[in-house]
XYZ file of C-alpha atoms in Angstrom:
313
model
C -27.359 4.893 -26.463
C -24.903 2.335 -25.662
C -24.631 1.130 -22.020
C -22.279 3.162 -19.876
C -18.795 1.442 -18.856
C -18.975 0.337 -15.179
C -15.866 -1.711 -15.156
C -13.156 1.211 -15.632
C -9.677 0.124 -16.187
C -6.946 1.861 -14.189
C -4.536 1.073 -16.456
C -5.662 0.712 -20.238
C -6.401 -2.587 -21.780
C -4.910 -1.788 -25.089
C -1.490 -0.749 -23.102
C -1.377 -4.011 -21.233
C -1.857 -5.875 -24.521
C 1.679 -4.917 -25.279
C 2.877 -7.013 -22.314
C 1.132 -10.189 -23.060
C 2.353 -13.428 -24.384
C 1.333 -14.995 -27.596
C -1.875 -16.318 -25.976
C -2.931 -12.906 -25.089
C -2.227 -13.334 -21.314
C 0.118 -11.656 -18.949
C 1.150 -11.794 -15.275
C -0.081 -9.882 -12.405
C 1.595 -9.180 -8.957
C -0.247 -8.139 -6.067
C 1.688 -6.963 -3.486
C -1.226 -6.682 -1.038
C -2.448 -10.414 -1.541
C 1.013 -11.796 -2.255
C -0.448 -13.434 -5.048
C 0.450 -13.795 -8.763
C -1.687 -14.800 -11.435
C -2.009 -15.247 -15.242
C -4.797 -13.156 -16.590
C -5.788 -11.141 -19.761
C -5.719 -7.120 -19.831
C -9.596 -7.271 -19.751
C -9.666 -9.055 -16.306
C -6.871 -7.273 -14.264
C -6.615 -3.609 -13.239
C -10.282 -2.550 -13.040
C -12.681 -0.971 -10.482
C -16.164 -0.044 -10.703
C -17.090 3.348 -11.212
C -13.572 4.589 -10.067
C -13.871 7.764 -12.449
C -17.350 8.208 -12.400
C -18.569 10.030 -9.336
C -22.439 10.371 -8.583
C -23.752 13.774 -8.861
C -26.422 15.629 -6.577
C -29.231 13.921 -8.561
C -27.775 10.484 -8.291
C -26.620 9.967 -11.685
C -23.135 8.939 -12.578
C -21.061 11.742 -14.152
C -18.931 10.073 -17.132
C -17.038 13.017 -18.380
C -13.632 11.554 -17.006
C -14.149 8.115 -18.299
C -15.564 9.252 -21.645
C -12.591 11.580 -22.185
C -10.135 9.099 -21.100
C -11.667 6.714 -23.822
C -11.091 9.165 -26.497
C -7.348 9.847 -25.569
C -6.812 6.240 -25.472
C -8.021 5.635 -28.810
C -5.644 8.297 -30.209
C -2.674 6.800 -28.152
C -3.467 3.278 -29.663
C -3.012 4.547 -33.161
C 0.240 6.120 -32.158
C 1.749 3.184 -30.406
C 3.138 1.208 -33.310
C 5.048 4.184 -34.432
C 6.851 4.361 -31.132
C 7.388 0.661 -31.164
C 9.033 1.100 -34.686
C 11.173 3.782 -33.080
C 9.878 6.538 -35.472
C 9.956 10.123 -34.428
C 6.404 11.463 -34.091
C 4.838 14.446 -35.512
C 4.292 17.420 -33.164
C 0.487 16.648 -33.306
C 1.092 12.928 -32.336
C 3.491 13.476 -29.771
C 0.857 16.152 -28.084
C -1.656 13.397 -28.323
C 0.723 10.644 -26.680
C 1.767 13.372 -24.071
C -2.032 13.502 -23.313
C -2.274 9.971 -23.058
C 1.126 10.202 -20.539
C -0.389 12.940 -18.533
C -3.627 11.354 -17.936
C -1.902 7.750 -17.054
C -0.188 9.743 -14.300
C -3.415 11.547 -13.034
C -5.657 8.462 -13.267
C -3.646 5.869 -11.247
C -4.888 4.875 -7.742
C -1.846 5.933 -6.274
C -2.338 9.329 -7.491
C -6.092 9.365 -6.593
C -5.075 8.224 -3.154
C -2.247 11.115 -2.688
C -4.577 13.774 -3.997
C -7.011 12.913 -1.424
C -4.798 12.724 1.398
C -3.552 16.271 0.567
C -6.974 17.680 0.213
C -7.750 16.430 3.548
C -4.882 17.830 4.784
C -5.737 21.262 3.477
C -9.119 20.933 4.924
C -7.779 20.055 8.259
C -5.447 22.772 8.422
C -8.379 25.223 7.764
C -10.494 23.851 10.391
C -7.320 24.144 12.989
C -7.034 27.936 11.656
C -10.804 28.612 11.823
C -10.965 27.127 15.381
C -7.606 29.238 16.692
C -9.526 32.422 15.230
C -12.737 31.762 17.392
C -10.461 30.669 20.528
C -8.722 33.909 20.277
C -11.842 35.725 20.247
C -13.220 33.796 23.044
C -10.162 34.352 25.053
C -10.205 38.009 24.702
C -13.909 38.124 25.864
C -13.004 35.997 28.947
C -15.385 33.238 27.490
C -12.842 30.380 27.561
C -14.723 26.928 28.611
C -13.042 23.717 29.480
C -14.560 22.266 26.546
C -13.115 24.749 24.327
C -9.824 24.011 25.700
C -10.423 20.162 25.541
C -11.559 20.550 21.635
C -8.584 22.568 20.850
C -5.986 20.138 22.316
C -7.506 17.195 20.116
C -7.688 19.150 17.052
C -4.286 20.199 17.614
C -2.893 16.435 18.619
C -1.794 14.465 15.599
C -1.938 11.170 17.734
C -5.341 11.493 19.251
C -7.648 10.985 15.884
C -7.653 9.818 12.413
C -9.215 11.274 9.316
C -11.193 9.695 6.461
C -11.248 11.272 3.097
C -13.411 9.788 0.096
C -11.130 9.080 -2.734
C -13.286 10.824 -5.167
C -11.802 13.868 -3.877
C -8.445 12.480 -5.598
C -10.257 13.139 -9.064
C -9.074 16.713 -8.775
C -5.648 15.173 -10.017
C -6.881 15.422 -13.491
C -6.753 19.020 -13.173
C -3.153 19.074 -13.519
C -3.180 16.621 -16.692
C -3.003 19.490 -19.235
C 0.053 21.411 -17.782
C 1.594 18.026 -17.766
C 0.955 17.307 -21.156
C 2.502 20.660 -22.422
C 5.543 19.703 -20.432
C 5.980 16.193 -21.791
C 5.419 17.669 -25.171
C 8.352 19.855 -24.779
C 10.674 17.329 -23.560
C 12.921 15.146 -25.572
C 11.943 11.528 -26.481
C 14.140 8.631 -26.928
C 14.211 4.833 -26.448
C 15.920 2.347 -24.075
C 15.879 -0.897 -25.602
C 16.447 -3.934 -23.185
C 17.316 -7.241 -24.773
C 18.466 -9.376 -21.764
C 16.139 -8.063 -18.908
C 12.273 -8.262 -19.743
C 10.785 -4.912 -18.235
C 7.698 -4.448 -16.093
C 4.988 -1.862 -15.819
C 2.680 -1.084 -12.986
C -0.663 0.483 -11.889
C 1.387 3.663 -11.642
C 3.486 3.725 -14.540
C 4.106 7.302 -15.232
C 6.373 9.228 -12.675
C 9.563 11.033 -12.937
C 12.908 10.447 -11.283
C 15.810 12.563 -11.087
C 18.511 11.735 -13.489
C 21.645 12.880 -12.299
C 23.013 16.483 -11.128
C 23.453 17.639 -7.444
C 21.514 16.246 -4.632
C 18.240 18.079 -3.684
C 18.277 20.427 -0.491
C 16.668 18.501 2.378
C 12.630 18.621 1.849
C 13.061 19.698 -1.732
C 11.966 17.310 -4.777
C 12.689 17.650 -8.330
C 9.493 18.662 -10.200
C 8.924 17.538 -13.841
C 10.429 20.961 -15.050
C 13.664 20.192 -13.161
C 16.255 19.980 -15.886
C 17.354 16.547 -14.695
C 13.962 14.786 -14.589
C 13.345 11.905 -16.574
C 10.303 9.826 -17.101
C 10.996 6.296 -17.942
C 7.763 4.929 -19.554
C 7.650 1.147 -20.373
C 6.307 0.642 -23.752
C 6.698 -3.344 -23.839
C 8.811 -5.892 -22.254
C 11.615 -4.628 -23.958
C 11.325 -0.770 -24.695
C 11.223 2.287 -22.562
C 10.046 5.606 -23.916
C 12.178 7.975 -22.085
C 11.644 11.652 -21.582
C 13.994 14.118 -20.436
C 15.237 17.388 -21.232
C 18.366 16.314 -23.442
C 17.696 17.797 -26.696
C 20.576 15.727 -28.152
C 19.102 12.540 -27.630
C 15.697 13.261 -29.216
C 14.330 10.089 -31.090
C 17.574 8.406 -30.633
C 17.667 4.486 -29.825
C 19.958 3.435 -26.751
C 21.044 0.025 -25.548
C 19.646 -0.508 -21.918
C 22.161 -2.655 -20.212
C 20.952 -5.482 -17.940
C 21.803 -3.526 -14.655
C 19.940 -0.319 -15.676
C 17.074 -2.420 -17.000
C 16.777 -3.986 -13.423
C 16.997 -0.413 -11.953
C 13.963 0.664 -14.309
C 12.220 -2.425 -12.961
C 12.775 -1.372 -9.246
C 11.299 2.441 -10.162
C 8.208 0.400 -11.283
C 8.216 -1.453 -8.129
C 8.654 1.596 -5.716
C 6.227 3.884 -7.382
C 3.286 1.138 -7.965
C 0.151 1.304 -5.816
C -0.133 -2.421 -5.456
C 0.245 -4.073 -9.058
C 3.004 -5.124 -11.195
C 2.323 -6.599 -14.807
C 4.907 -8.424 -16.546
C 4.912 -10.918 -19.717
C 7.120 -13.931 -18.375
C 6.789 -15.587 -15.127
C 9.952 -14.269 -12.894
C 10.156 -15.204 -9.200
C 12.778 -12.292 -9.094
C 10.073 -9.834 -10.105
C 7.810 -11.087 -7.555
C 10.228 -10.673 -5.044
C 10.736 -7.437 -6.150
C 7.021 -6.224 -5.944
C 7.082 -7.715 -2.260
C 10.143 -5.927 -1.371
C 8.543 -2.514 -2.277
C 5.337 -3.326 -0.681
C 4.229 0.097 1.011
C 2.410 2.490 -0.986
C 4.222 5.153 -2.719
C 3.948 8.556 -1.466
C 5.434 11.319 -3.699
C 3.490 14.098 -2.440
C 4.881 15.657 0.778
C 3.532 18.939 2.111
C 6.282 18.812 4.896
C 3.669 19.571 7.629
C 2.851 16.703 10.016
C -0.696 15.705 10.193
C -2.809 13.076 11.549
C -3.436 9.721 9.849
C -5.434 10.363 6.753
C -7.263 7.315 5.307
C -8.430 7.459 1.848
C -11.657 5.148 1.551
C -13.707 4.383 -1.311
C -16.867 6.051 0.340
C -17.483 7.573 3.599
């Protein structure tokens, strides 16, 4: 048996190789440390055992990492077809949609946000159970000062914080199959930038709303929204665009410099902490620092205490 992989890349190496210079290196900007360094895809964007939680027997569970490796292998074979602007067969399109769906689910941003959401749900369940018991005691006249104090603390969003293990966020992978089929149904086209290099990030798959009326307050556009757009960078000069416009399928469009800058802004806004680009560019470094705060795409709409996602409780 081959030795299991402990150094697990949150952004696949084969993908980052399409953003390297001739020497095989690219630039990684880290908005947390404020540093930019030239490195190789092998030496950036990885964590130890991020996708392999420990089971009850103490052994690592490798099913997610092994599955990601198989999906990446298929996507790597398809990638040259996309860079040559060739339409994919339905099977190849579905295979690459699987890659895009898992790229969304595997990012540190999604793992963090799903873990936070699970923490919120656990807290709501605790509050509901506590209220039920409190009402029962009150009906019996058994309420104590301690009961009242605990109830007050649990209902206060300012009196405590909650830690959640990030491995809970691995539940994000449960949505990958649904996303894959949605993405495969969308129209795929190409946007080519000739005057502005394009960046990618440690959260490169997301969707934005490309037109239409403004959303109602508190409502967001899901991927099934007819104005949803996924702008996925394939290289420093090409974006694979997924949307719901059938007339644009597999067409090639010129990406003007201002729109290319907007695409880079989207990547900077949606990253967790890392931007990747081929050529050193102070403007891109400034952009990474401008959007330093981690992305929050999941909003349940109900206030809760501060929930910190940690690598291990």
